[in-house]
mmCIF file with all atom_site columns, C-alpha atoms in Angstrom:
data_model
loop_
_atom_site.group_PDB
_atom_site.id
_atom_site.type_symbol
_atom_site.label_atom_id
_atom_site.label_alt_id
_atom_site.label_comp_id
_atom_site.label_asym_id
_atom_site.label_entity_id
_atom_site.label_seq_id
_atom_site.pdbx_PDB_ins_code
_atom_site.Cartn_x
_atom_site.Cartn_y
_atom_site.Cartn_z
_atom_site.occupancy
_atom_site.B_iso_or_equiv
_atom_site.pdbx_formal_charge
_atom_site.auth_seq_id
_atom_site.auth_comp_id
_atom_site.auth_asym_id
_atom_site.auth_atom_id
_atom_site.pdbx_PDB_model_num
ATOM 1   C CA . MET A 1 1   ? 75.897 -1.750  27.203 1.00 0.00 ? 1   MET A CA 1
ATOM 2   C CA . GLN A 1 2   ? 72.424 -0.572  26.272 1.00 0.00 ? 2   GLN A CA 1
ATOM 3   C CA . PRO A 1 3   ? 72.027 0.945   22.830 1.00 0.00 ? 3   PRO A CA 1
ATOM 4   C CA . ARG A 1 4   ? 70.154 4.236   22.862 1.00 0.00 ? 4   ARG A CA 1
ATOM 5   C CA . LEU A 1 5   ? 66.516 4.141   21.895 1.00 0.00 ? 5   LEU A CA 1
ATOM 6   C CA . PRO A 1 6   ? 66.724 4.194   18.125 1.00 0.00 ? 6   PRO A CA 1
ATOM 7   C CA . ASP A 1 7   ? 65.191 6.873   15.958 1.00 0.00 ? 7   ASP A CA 1
ATOM 8   C CA . MET A 1 8   ? 62.819 5.015   13.756 1.00 0.00 ? 8   MET A CA 1
ATOM 9   C CA . PRO A 1 9   ? 61.455 5.937   10.349 1.00 0.00 ? 9   PRO A CA 1
ATOM 10  C CA . THR A 1 10  ? 57.758 6.587   10.099 1.00 0.00 ? 10  THR A CA 1
ATOM 11  C CA . VAL A 1 11  ? 55.492 3.562   10.298 1.00 0.00 ? 11  VAL A CA 1
ATOM 12  C CA . PRO A 1 12  ? 55.087 1.011   8.918  1.00 0.00 ? 12  PRO A CA 1
ATOM 13  C CA . TYR A 1 13  ? 58.351 -0.795  9.551  1.00 0.00 ? 13  TYR A CA 1
ATOM 14  C CA . TYR A 1 14  ? 59.028 -4.219  11.081 1.00 0.00 ? 14  TYR A CA 1
ATOM 15  C CA . ALA A 1 15  ? 60.006 -5.538  14.496 1.00 0.00 ? 15  ALA A CA 1
ATOM 16  C CA . VAL A 1 16  ? 61.379 -8.921  15.526 1.00 0.00 ? 16  VAL A CA 1
ATOM 17  C CA . ILE A 1 17  ? 60.587 -9.690  19.161 1.00 0.00 ? 17  ILE A CA 1
ATOM 18  C CA . PHE A 1 18  ? 63.020 -12.307 20.474 1.00 0.00 ? 18  PHE A CA 1
ATOM 19  C CA . THR A 1 19  ? 62.203 -13.545 23.995 1.00 0.00 ? 19  THR A CA 1
ATOM 20  C CA . SER A 1 20  ? 64.519 -16.094 25.569 1.00 0.00 ? 20  SER A CA 1
ATOM 21  C CA . ILE A 1 21  ? 65.375 -18.018 28.694 1.00 0.00 ? 21  ILE A CA 1
ATOM 22  C CA . LYS A 1 22  ? 69.051 -18.880 28.862 1.00 0.00 ? 22  LYS A CA 1
ATOM 23  C CA . GLN A 1 23  ? 70.608 -22.070 30.086 1.00 0.00 ? 23  GLN A CA 1
ATOM 24  C CA . PRO A 1 24  ? 72.247 -21.417 33.462 1.00 0.00 ? 24  PRO A CA 1
ATOM 25  C CA . GLU A 1 25  ? 75.559 -22.604 32.005 1.00 0.00 ? 25  GLU A CA 1
ATOM 26  C CA . ALA A 1 26  ? 75.595 -20.126 29.076 1.00 0.00 ? 26  ALA A CA 1
ATOM 27  C CA . GLY A 1 27  ? 78.948 -18.456 29.710 1.00 0.00 ? 27  GLY A CA 1
ATOM 28  C CA . GLN A 1 28  ? 81.694 -16.446 28.048 1.00 0.00 ? 28  GLN A CA 1
ATOM 29  C CA . ASP A 1 29  ? 81.189 -18.149 24.683 1.00 0.00 ? 29  ASP A CA 1
ATOM 30  C CA . TYR A 1 30  ? 77.586 -16.908 24.723 1.00 0.00 ? 30  TYR A CA 1
ATOM 31  C CA . VAL A 1 31  ? 78.664 -13.361 25.653 1.00 0.00 ? 31  VAL A CA 1
ATOM 32  C CA . ASP A 1 32  ? 81.283 -13.349 22.883 1.00 0.00 ? 32  ASP A CA 1
ATOM 33  C CA . MET A 1 33  ? 78.819 -14.552 20.271 1.00 0.00 ? 33  MET A CA 1
ATOM 34  C CA . ALA A 1 34  ? 76.161 -12.043 21.380 1.00 0.00 ? 34  ALA A CA 1
ATOM 35  C CA . ARG A 1 35  ? 78.731 -9.267  20.940 1.00 0.00 ? 35  ARG A CA 1
ATOM 36  C CA . GLU A 1 36  ? 79.759 -10.592 17.536 1.00 0.00 ? 36  GLU A CA 1
ATOM 37  C CA . MET A 1 37  ? 76.103 -10.680 16.408 1.00 0.00 ? 37  MET A CA 1
ATOM 38  C CA . GLU A 1 38  ? 75.584 -7.092  17.681 1.00 0.00 ? 38  GLU A CA 1
ATOM 39  C CA . ASP A 1 39  ? 78.479 -5.940  15.499 1.00 0.00 ? 39  ASP A CA 1
ATOM 40  C CA . LEU A 1 40  ? 77.374 -7.984  12.510 1.00 0.00 ? 40  LEU A CA 1
ATOM 41  C CA . VAL A 1 41  ? 73.717 -6.931  12.542 1.00 0.00 ? 41  VAL A CA 1
ATOM 42  C CA . ARG A 1 42  ? 74.605 -3.220  12.394 1.00 0.00 ? 42  ARG A CA 1
ATOM 43  C CA . ASN A 1 43  ? 75.931 -3.703  8.860  1.00 0.00 ? 43  ASN A CA 1
ATOM 44  C CA . GLN A 1 44  ? 72.997 -5.799  7.716  1.00 0.00 ? 44  GLN A CA 1
ATOM 45  C CA . PRO A 1 45  ? 70.925 -4.162  4.925  1.00 0.00 ? 45  PRO A CA 1
ATOM 46  C CA . GLY A 1 46  ? 67.600 -2.859  6.212  1.00 0.00 ? 46  GLY A CA 1
ATOM 47  C CA . TYR A 1 47  ? 68.611 -2.964  9.891  1.00 0.00 ? 47  TYR A CA 1
ATOM 48  C CA . LEU A 1 48  ? 67.233 0.056   11.789 1.00 0.00 ? 48  LEU A CA 1
ATOM 49  C CA . GLY A 1 49  ? 68.237 -0.586  15.414 1.00 0.00 ? 49  GLY A CA 1
ATOM 50  C CA . HIS A 1 50  ? 67.558 -2.780  18.390 1.00 0.00 ? 50  HIS A CA 1
ATOM 51  C CA . GLU A 1 51  ? 66.840 -2.649  22.103 1.00 0.00 ? 51  GLU A CA 1
ATOM 52  C CA . SER A 1 52  ? 67.298 -5.313  24.713 1.00 0.00 ? 52  SER A CA 1
ATOM 53  C CA . ALA A 1 53  ? 66.831 -6.041  28.393 1.00 0.00 ? 53  ALA A CA 1
ATOM 54  C CA . ARG A 1 54  ? 67.350 -9.146  30.477 1.00 0.00 ? 54  ARG A CA 1
ATOM 55  C CA . ASP A 1 55  ? 66.468 -10.213 33.974 1.00 0.00 ? 55  ASP A CA 1
ATOM 56  C CA . SER A 1 56  ? 65.026 -13.732 34.397 1.00 0.00 ? 56  SER A CA 1
ATOM 57  C CA . LEU A 1 57  ? 63.722 -13.379 30.837 1.00 0.00 ? 57  LEU A CA 1
ATOM 58  C CA . GLY A 1 58  ? 65.601 -11.748 27.968 1.00 0.00 ? 58  GLY A CA 1
ATOM 59  C CA . ILE A 1 59  ? 63.795 -9.589  25.423 1.00 0.00 ? 59  ILE A CA 1
ATOM 60  C CA . THR A 1 60  ? 65.523 -8.209  22.350 1.00 0.00 ? 60  THR A CA 1
ATOM 61  C CA . VAL A 1 61  ? 63.529 -6.259  19.798 1.00 0.00 ? 61  VAL A CA 1
ATOM 62  C CA . SER A 1 62  ? 65.231 -5.507  16.496 1.00 0.00 ? 62  SER A CA 1
ATOM 63  C CA . TYR A 1 63  ? 63.777 -3.157  13.892 1.00 0.00 ? 63  TYR A CA 1
ATOM 64  C CA . TRP A 1 64  ? 63.903 -3.573  10.128 1.00 0.00 ? 64  TRP A CA 1
ATOM 65  C CA . ASP A 1 65  ? 62.724 -1.781  7.040  1.00 0.00 ? 65  ASP A CA 1
ATOM 66  C CA . SER A 1 66  ? 61.192 -4.862  5.361  1.00 0.00 ? 66  SER A CA 1
ATOM 67  C CA . LEU A 1 67  ? 60.330 -8.535  5.757  1.00 0.00 ? 67  LEU A CA 1
ATOM 68  C CA . GLU A 1 68  ? 62.970 -9.309  3.121  1.00 0.00 ? 68  GLU A CA 1
ATOM 69  C CA . ALA A 1 69  ? 65.670 -7.719  5.291  1.00 0.00 ? 69  ALA A CA 1
ATOM 70  C CA . ILE A 1 70  ? 64.550 -9.901  8.229  1.00 0.00 ? 70  ILE A CA 1
ATOM 71  C CA . ALA A 1 71  ? 64.641 -13.025 6.080  1.00 0.00 ? 71  ALA A CA 1
ATOM 72  C CA . ALA A 1 72  ? 68.142 -12.170 4.807  1.00 0.00 ? 72  ALA A CA 1
ATOM 73  C CA . TRP A 1 73  ? 69.447 -11.701 8.368  1.00 0.00 ? 73  TRP A CA 1
ATOM 74  C CA . LYS A 1 74  ? 67.940 -15.023 9.421  1.00 0.00 ? 74  LYS A CA 1
ATOM 75  C CA . LYS A 1 75  ? 69.898 -16.707 6.614  1.00 0.00 ? 75  LYS A CA 1
ATOM 76  C CA . GLU A 1 76  ? 73.225 -14.904 7.125  1.00 0.00 ? 76  GLU A CA 1
ATOM 77  C CA . ALA A 1 77  ? 75.906 -17.608 7.452  1.00 0.00 ? 77  ALA A CA 1
ATOM 78  C CA . ARG A 1 78  ? 77.542 -16.649 10.749 1.00 0.00 ? 78  ARG A CA 1
ATOM 79  C CA . HIS A 1 79  ? 74.122 -15.820 12.248 1.00 0.00 ? 79  HIS A CA 1
ATOM 80  C CA . ARG A 1 80  ? 72.926 -19.320 11.291 1.00 0.00 ? 80  ARG A CA 1
ATOM 81  C CA . MET A 1 81  ? 75.852 -20.751 13.216 1.00 0.00 ? 81  MET A CA 1
ATOM 82  C CA . ALA A 1 82  ? 74.876 -18.597 16.220 1.00 0.00 ? 82  ALA A CA 1
ATOM 83  C CA . GLN A 1 83  ? 71.265 -19.804 15.973 1.00 0.00 ? 83  GLN A CA 1
ATOM 84  C CA . GLN A 1 84  ? 72.398 -23.437 15.939 1.00 0.00 ? 84  GLN A CA 1
ATOM 85  C CA . LEU A 1 85  ? 74.693 -22.965 18.938 1.00 0.00 ? 85  LEU A CA 1
ATOM 86  C CA . GLY A 1 86  ? 71.854 -21.139 20.683 1.00 0.00 ? 86  GLY A CA 1
ATOM 87  C CA . ARG A 1 87  ? 69.590 -24.155 20.335 1.00 0.00 ? 87  ARG A CA 1
ATOM 88  C CA . GLU A 1 88  ? 72.340 -26.633 21.273 1.00 0.00 ? 88  GLU A CA 1
ATOM 89  C CA . LYS A 1 89  ? 73.952 -24.812 24.195 1.00 0.00 ? 89  LYS A CA 1
ATOM 90  C CA . TRP A 1 90  ? 72.607 -21.466 25.334 1.00 0.00 ? 90  TRP A CA 1
ATOM 91  C CA . TYR A 1 91  ? 68.817 -21.331 25.368 1.00 0.00 ? 91  TYR A CA 1
ATOM 92  C CA . GLN A 1 92  ? 66.262 -23.327 27.298 1.00 0.00 ? 92  GLN A CA 1
ATOM 93  C CA . HIS A 1 93  ? 63.536 -21.697 25.301 1.00 0.00 ? 93  HIS A CA 1
ATOM 94  C CA . TYR A 1 94  ? 63.003 -18.890 22.859 1.00 0.00 ? 94  TYR A CA 1
ATOM 95  C CA . THR A 1 95  ? 60.186 -17.387 20.835 1.00 0.00 ? 95  THR A CA 1
ATOM 96  C CA . ILE A 1 96  ? 60.530 -15.168 17.798 1.00 0.00 ? 96  ILE A CA 1
ATOM 97  C CA . ARG A 1 97  ? 57.681 -12.970 16.647 1.00 0.00 ? 97  ARG A CA 1
ATOM 98  C CA . ILE A 1 98  ? 57.817 -11.033 13.404 1.00 0.00 ? 98  ILE A CA 1
ATOM 99  C CA . CYS A 1 99  ? 55.617 -7.961  13.521 1.00 0.00 ? 99  CYS A CA 1
ATOM 100 C CA . LYS A 1 100 ? 54.556 -5.010  11.452 1.00 0.00 ? 100 LYS A CA 1
ATOM 101 C CA . VAL A 1 101 ? 54.775 -1.785  13.477 1.00 0.00 ? 101 VAL A CA 1
ATOM 102 C CA . GLU A 1 102 ? 51.606 0.133   12.696 1.00 0.00 ? 102 GLU A CA 1
ATOM 103 C CA . LYS A 1 103 ? 51.712 2.983   15.236 1.00 0.00 ? 103 LYS A CA 1
ATOM 104 C CA . GLU A 1 104 ? 54.379 4.549   17.356 1.00 0.00 ? 104 GLU A CA 1
ATOM 105 C CA . TYR A 1 105 ? 54.464 7.322   19.936 1.00 0.00 ? 105 TYR A CA 1
ATOM 106 C CA . SER A 1 106 ? 56.952 8.493   22.510 1.00 0.00 ? 106 SER A CA 1
ATOM 107 C CA . PHE A 1 107 ? 57.170 10.553  25.658 1.00 0.00 ? 107 PHE A CA 1
ATOM 108 C CA . MET B 1 1   ? 58.002 -12.101 39.251 1.00 0.00 ? 1   MET B CA 1
ATOM 109 C CA . GLN B 1 2   ? 58.292 -13.062 35.620 1.00 0.00 ? 2   GLN B CA 1
ATOM 110 C CA . PRO B 1 3   ? 55.129 -14.366 33.997 1.00 0.00 ? 3   PRO B CA 1
ATOM 111 C CA . ARG B 1 4   ? 55.614 -17.538 32.011 1.00 0.00 ? 4   ARG B CA 1
ATOM 112 C CA . LEU B 1 5   ? 55.923 -17.217 28.271 1.00 0.00 ? 5   LEU B CA 1
ATOM 113 C CA . PRO B 1 6   ? 52.307 -17.016 27.195 1.00 0.00 ? 6   PRO B CA 1
ATOM 114 C CA . ASP B 1 7   ? 50.649 -19.476 24.865 1.00 0.00 ? 7   ASP B CA 1
ATOM 115 C CA . MET B 1 8   ? 49.474 -17.366 22.027 1.00 0.00 ? 8   MET B CA 1
ATOM 116 C CA . PRO B 1 9   ? 46.687 -17.961 19.557 1.00 0.00 ? 9   PRO B CA 1
ATOM 117 C CA . THR B 1 10  ? 47.660 -18.413 15.959 1.00 0.00 ? 10  THR B CA 1
ATOM 118 C CA . VAL B 1 11  ? 48.760 -15.307 14.103 1.00 0.00 ? 11  VAL B CA 1
ATOM 119 C CA . PRO B 1 12  ? 47.724 -12.644 13.438 1.00 0.00 ? 12  PRO B CA 1
ATOM 120 C CA . TYR B 1 13  ? 47.312 -11.063 16.851 1.00 0.00 ? 13  TYR B CA 1
ATOM 121 C CA . TYR B 1 14  ? 48.686 -7.785  18.219 1.00 0.00 ? 14  TYR B CA 1
ATOM 122 C CA . ALA B 1 15  ? 51.639 -6.751  20.352 1.00 0.00 ? 15  ALA B CA 1
ATOM 123 C CA . VAL B 1 16  ? 52.329 -3.522  22.214 1.00 0.00 ? 16  VAL B CA 1
ATOM 124 C CA . ILE B 1 17  ? 56.042 -2.971  22.724 1.00 0.00 ? 17  ILE B CA 1
ATOM 125 C CA . PHE B 1 18  ? 56.614 -0.574  25.620 1.00 0.00 ? 18  PHE B CA 1
ATOM 126 C CA . THR B 1 19  ? 60.247 0.465   26.101 1.00 0.00 ? 19  THR B CA 1
ATOM 127 C CA . SER B 1 20  ? 61.072 2.800   28.971 1.00 0.00 ? 20  SER B CA 1
ATOM 128 C CA . ILE B 1 21  ? 63.823 4.449   30.935 1.00 0.00 ? 21  ILE B CA 1
ATOM 129 C CA . LYS B 1 22  ? 62.802 5.124   34.509 1.00 0.00 ? 22  LYS B CA 1
ATOM 130 C CA . GLN B 1 23  ? 63.597 8.149   36.600 1.00 0.00 ? 23  GLN B CA 1
ATOM 131 C CA . PRO B 1 24  ? 66.197 7.187   39.211 1.00 0.00 ? 24  PRO B CA 1
ATOM 132 C CA . GLU B 1 25  ? 63.781 8.306   41.940 1.00 0.00 ? 25  GLU B CA 1
ATOM 133 C CA . ALA B 1 26  ? 60.890 6.026   40.824 1.00 0.00 ? 26  ALA B CA 1
ATOM 134 C CA . GLY B 1 27  ? 60.295 4.180   44.089 1.00 0.00 ? 27  GLY B CA 1
ATOM 135 C CA . GLN B 1 28  ? 57.717 2.143   45.977 1.00 0.00 ? 28  GLN B CA 1
ATOM 136 C CA . ASP B 1 29  ? 54.786 4.090   44.521 1.00 0.00 ? 29  ASP B CA 1
ATOM 137 C CA . TYR B 1 30  ? 55.964 3.019   41.062 1.00 0.00 ? 30  TYR B CA 1
ATOM 138 C CA . VAL B 1 31  ? 56.317 -0.609  42.143 1.00 0.00 ? 31  VAL B CA 1
ATOM 139 C CA . ASP B 1 32  ? 52.842 -0.576  43.684 1.00 0.00 ? 32  ASP B CA 1
ATOM 140 C CA . MET B 1 33  ? 51.254 0.913   40.586 1.00 0.00 ? 33  MET B CA 1
ATOM 141 C CA . ALA B 1 34  ? 53.057 -1.524  38.282 1.00 0.00 ? 34  ALA B CA 1
ATOM 142 C CA . ARG B 1 35  ? 51.665 -4.397  40.349 1.00 0.00 ? 35  ARG B CA 1
ATOM 143 C CA . GLU B 1 36  ? 48.172 -2.893  40.289 1.00 0.00 ? 36  GLU B CA 1
ATOM 144 C CA . MET B 1 37  ? 48.337 -2.548  36.491 1.00 0.00 ? 37  MET B CA 1
ATOM 145 C CA . GLU B 1 38  ? 49.532 -6.182  36.181 1.00 0.00 ? 38  GLU B CA 1
ATOM 146 C CA . ASP B 1 39  ? 46.455 -7.314  38.101 1.00 0.00 ? 39  ASP B CA 1
ATOM 147 C CA . LEU B 1 40  ? 44.107 -5.027  36.220 1.00 0.00 ? 40  LEU B CA 1
ATOM 148 C CA . VAL B 1 41  ? 45.306 -5.899  32.720 1.00 0.00 ? 41  VAL B CA 1
ATOM 149 C CA . ARG B 1 42  ? 44.691 -9.619  33.246 1.00 0.00 ? 42  ARG B CA 1
ATOM 150 C CA . ASN B 1 43  ? 40.955 -8.965  33.363 1.00 0.00 ? 43  ASN B CA 1
ATOM 151 C CA . GLN B 1 44  ? 40.950 -6.665  30.373 1.00 0.00 ? 44  GLN B CA 1
ATOM 152 C CA . PRO B 1 45  ? 38.935 -7.999  27.391 1.00 0.00 ? 45  PRO B CA 1
ATOM 153 C CA . GLY B 1 46  ? 41.182 -9.215  24.596 1.00 0.00 ? 46  GLY B CA 1
ATOM 154 C CA . TYR B 1 47  ? 44.326 -9.419  26.765 1.00 0.00 ? 47  TYR B CA 1
ATOM 155 C CA . LEU B 1 48  ? 46.419 -12.494 25.888 1.00 0.00 ? 48  LEU B CA 1
ATOM 156 C CA . GLY B 1 49  ? 49.529 -12.151 28.066 1.00 0.00 ? 49  GLY B CA 1
ATOM 157 C CA . HIS B 1 50  ? 52.664 -10.131 28.560 1.00 0.00 ? 50  HIS B CA 1
ATOM 158 C CA . GLU B 1 51  ? 56.396 -10.483 29.084 1.00 0.00 ? 51  GLU B CA 1
ATOM 159 C CA . SER B 1 52  ? 58.837 -8.028  30.573 1.00 0.00 ? 52  SER B CA 1
ATOM 160 C CA . ALA B 1 53  ? 62.492 -7.533  31.393 1.00 0.00 ? 53  ALA B CA 1
ATOM 161 C CA . ARG B 1 54  ? 64.430 -4.605  32.778 1.00 0.00 ? 54  ARG B CA 1
ATOM 162 C CA . ASP B 1 55  ? 68.066 -3.727  33.187 1.00 0.00 ? 55  ASP B CA 1
ATOM 163 C CA . SER B 1 56  ? 69.107 -0.184  32.205 1.00 0.00 ? 56  SER B CA 1
ATOM 164 C CA . LEU B 1 57  ? 66.178 -0.236  29.770 1.00 0.00 ? 57  LEU B CA 1
ATOM 165 C CA . GLY B 1 58  ? 62.777 -1.754  30.480 1.00 0.00 ? 58  GLY B CA 1
ATOM 166 C CA . ILE B 1 59  ? 60.882 -3.644  27.798 1.00 0.00 ? 59  ILE B CA 1
ATOM 167 C CA . THR B 1 60  ? 57.334 -4.887  28.319 1.00 0.00 ? 60  THR B CA 1
ATOM 168 C CA . VAL B 1 61  ? 55.502 -6.571  25.469 1.00 0.00 ? 61  VAL B CA 1
ATOM 169 C CA . SER B 1 62  ? 51.783 -7.174  25.918 1.00 0.00 ? 62  SER B CA 1
ATOM 170 C CA . TYR B 1 63  ? 49.710 -9.273  23.542 1.00 0.00 ? 63  TYR B CA 1
ATOM 171 C CA . TRP B 1 64  ? 46.139 -8.602  22.448 1.00 0.00 ? 64  TRP B CA 1
ATOM 172 C CA . ASP B 1 65  ? 43.544 -10.107 20.189 1.00 0.00 ? 65  ASP B CA 1
ATOM 173 C CA . SER B 1 66  ? 42.624 -6.850  18.425 1.00 0.00 ? 66  SER B CA 1
ATOM 174 C CA . LEU B 1 67  ? 43.456 -3.170  17.988 1.00 0.00 ? 67  LEU B CA 1
ATOM 175 C CA . GLU B 1 68  ? 40.129 -2.364  19.643 1.00 0.00 ? 68  GLU B CA 1
ATOM 176 C CA . ALA B 1 69  ? 41.214 -4.222  22.794 1.00 0.00 ? 69  ALA B CA 1
ATOM 177 C CA . ILE B 1 70  ? 44.459 -2.206  22.865 1.00 0.00 ? 70  ILE B CA 1
ATOM 178 C CA . ALA B 1 71  ? 42.548 1.063   22.454 1.00 0.00 ? 71  ALA B CA 1
ATOM 179 C CA . ALA B 1 72  ? 40.133 0.133   25.265 1.00 0.00 ? 72  ALA B CA 1
ATOM 180 C CA . TRP B 1 73  ? 43.019 -0.650  27.648 1.00 0.00 ? 73  TRP B CA 1
ATOM 181 C CA . LYS B 1 74  ? 44.680 2.655   26.817 1.00 0.00 ? 74  LYS B CA 1
ATOM 182 C CA . LYS B 1 75  ? 41.463 4.442   27.845 1.00 0.00 ? 75  LYS B CA 1
ATOM 183 C CA . GLU B 1 76  ? 40.756 2.442   31.009 1.00 0.00 ? 76  GLU B CA 1
ATOM 184 C CA . ALA B 1 77  ? 40.310 4.979   33.828 1.00 0.00 ? 77  ALA B CA 1
ATOM 185 C CA . ARG B 1 78  ? 42.822 3.707   36.390 1.00 0.00 ? 78  ARG B CA 1
ATOM 186 C CA . HIS B 1 79  ? 45.325 2.957   33.616 1.00 0.00 ? 79  HIS B CA 1
ATOM 187 C CA . ARG B 1 80  ? 44.999 6.574   32.399 1.00 0.00 ? 80  ARG B CA 1
ATOM 188 C CA . MET B 1 81  ? 45.901 7.718   35.893 1.00 0.00 ? 81  MET B CA 1
ATOM 189 C CA . ALA B 1 82  ? 48.955 5.417   35.809 1.00 0.00 ? 82  ALA B CA 1
ATOM 190 C CA . GLN B 1 83  ? 49.982 6.817   32.422 1.00 0.00 ? 83  GLN B CA 1
ATOM 191 C CA . GLN B 1 84  ? 49.739 10.382  33.715 1.00 0.00 ? 84  GLN B CA 1
ATOM 192 C CA . LEU B 1 85  ? 51.779 9.602   36.828 1.00 0.00 ? 85  LEU B CA 1
ATOM 193 C CA . GLY B 1 86  ? 54.282 7.799   34.612 1.00 0.00 ? 86  GLY B CA 1
ATOM 194 C CA . ARG B 1 87  ? 54.860 10.933  32.575 1.00 0.00 ? 87  ARG B CA 1
ATOM 195 C CA . GLU B 1 88  ? 54.941 13.207  35.627 1.00 0.00 ? 88  GLU B CA 1
ATOM 196 C CA . LYS B 1 89  ? 57.062 11.127  37.993 1.00 0.00 ? 89  LYS B CA 1
ATOM 197 C CA . TRP B 1 90  ? 58.426 7.786   36.868 1.00 0.00 ? 90  TRP B CA 1
ATOM 198 C CA . TYR B 1 91  ? 59.715 7.820   33.312 1.00 0.00 ? 91  TYR B CA 1
ATOM 199 C CA . GLN B 1 92  ? 62.481 9.818   31.682 1.00 0.00 ? 92  GLN B CA 1
ATOM 200 C CA . HIS B 1 93  ? 61.432 8.454   28.347 1.00 0.00 ? 93  HIS B CA 1
ATOM 201 C CA . TYR B 1 94  ? 59.179 5.847   26.850 1.00 0.00 ? 94  TYR B CA 1
ATOM 202 C CA . THR B 1 95  ? 58.133 4.614   23.427 1.00 0.00 ? 95  THR B CA 1
ATOM 203 C CA . ILE B 1 96  ? 55.040 2.601   22.588 1.00 0.00 ? 96  ILE B CA 1
ATOM 204 C CA . ARG B 1 97  ? 54.820 0.619   19.386 1.00 0.00 ? 97  ARG B CA 1
ATOM 205 C CA . ILE B 1 98  ? 51.622 -1.090  18.302 1.00 0.00 ? 98  ILE B CA 1
ATOM 206 C CA . CYS B 1 99  ? 52.312 -4.054  16.066 1.00 0.00 ? 99  CYS B CA 1
ATOM 207 C CA . LYS B 1 100 ? 50.571 -6.801  14.178 1.00 0.00 ? 100 LYS B CA 1
ATOM 208 C CA . VAL B 1 101 ? 52.252 -10.152 14.826 1.00 0.00 ? 101 VAL B CA 1
ATOM 209 C CA . GLU B 1 102 ? 52.472 -11.867 11.457 1.00 0.00 ? 102 GLU B CA 1
ATOM 210 C CA . LYS B 1 103 ? 54.696 -14.884 12.198 1.00 0.00 ? 103 LYS B CA 1
ATOM 211 C CA . GLU B 1 104 ? 55.730 -16.732 15.311 1.00 0.00 ? 104 GLU B CA 1
ATOM 212 C CA . TYR B 1 105 ? 57.983 -19.659 16.062 1.00 0.00 ? 105 TYR B CA 1
ATOM 213 C CA . SER B 1 106 ? 59.527 -21.128 19.155 1.00 0.00 ? 106 SER B CA 1
ATOM 214 C CA . PHE B 1 107 ? 62.312 -23.389 20.277 1.00 0.00 ? 107 PHE B CA 1
#
């Protein structure tokens, strides 16, 4: 299920661009963990929203009010477990980019 | 066709996050223009690469070496035509976020 496009505060805020290629064998355990992380991140301090899409490549962009909030989410205990399983079992490759959003406009 | 994950220069560089919801009737003319823009952007000064995925939402992230390069691409004549057609015919909604990439790491 696609979250709606989030209503963001005025710039600047922060974005984490997570691009990934899954292992072909990533299965129900991956889906369950992804859902668990979606639920968990919503209660994380400083979390503003996220958007994701996947075809051959997956792109998830999450939005945050500060670099400190991003660092705290990276260190969250259950999320660390998910990251480790991701490297061991689910992802062929991923890249994470931490960005400062300087301008935004919509149509 | 999915471009490979680009090899980026060291940070900082810039990212443009383009999230969009298409009109259901966006058809072959949209596909043709998207392909034309893919070809055109590769020769744009300061362009570093892009990645995209679409399911119910589309996310395209393009990477650039400067804000000036992003501004020049926005003003490129054929790209302006594509933007106008996008608003008139192809997109229900889109958001563009211009970001400075401050950190990057991969697995």
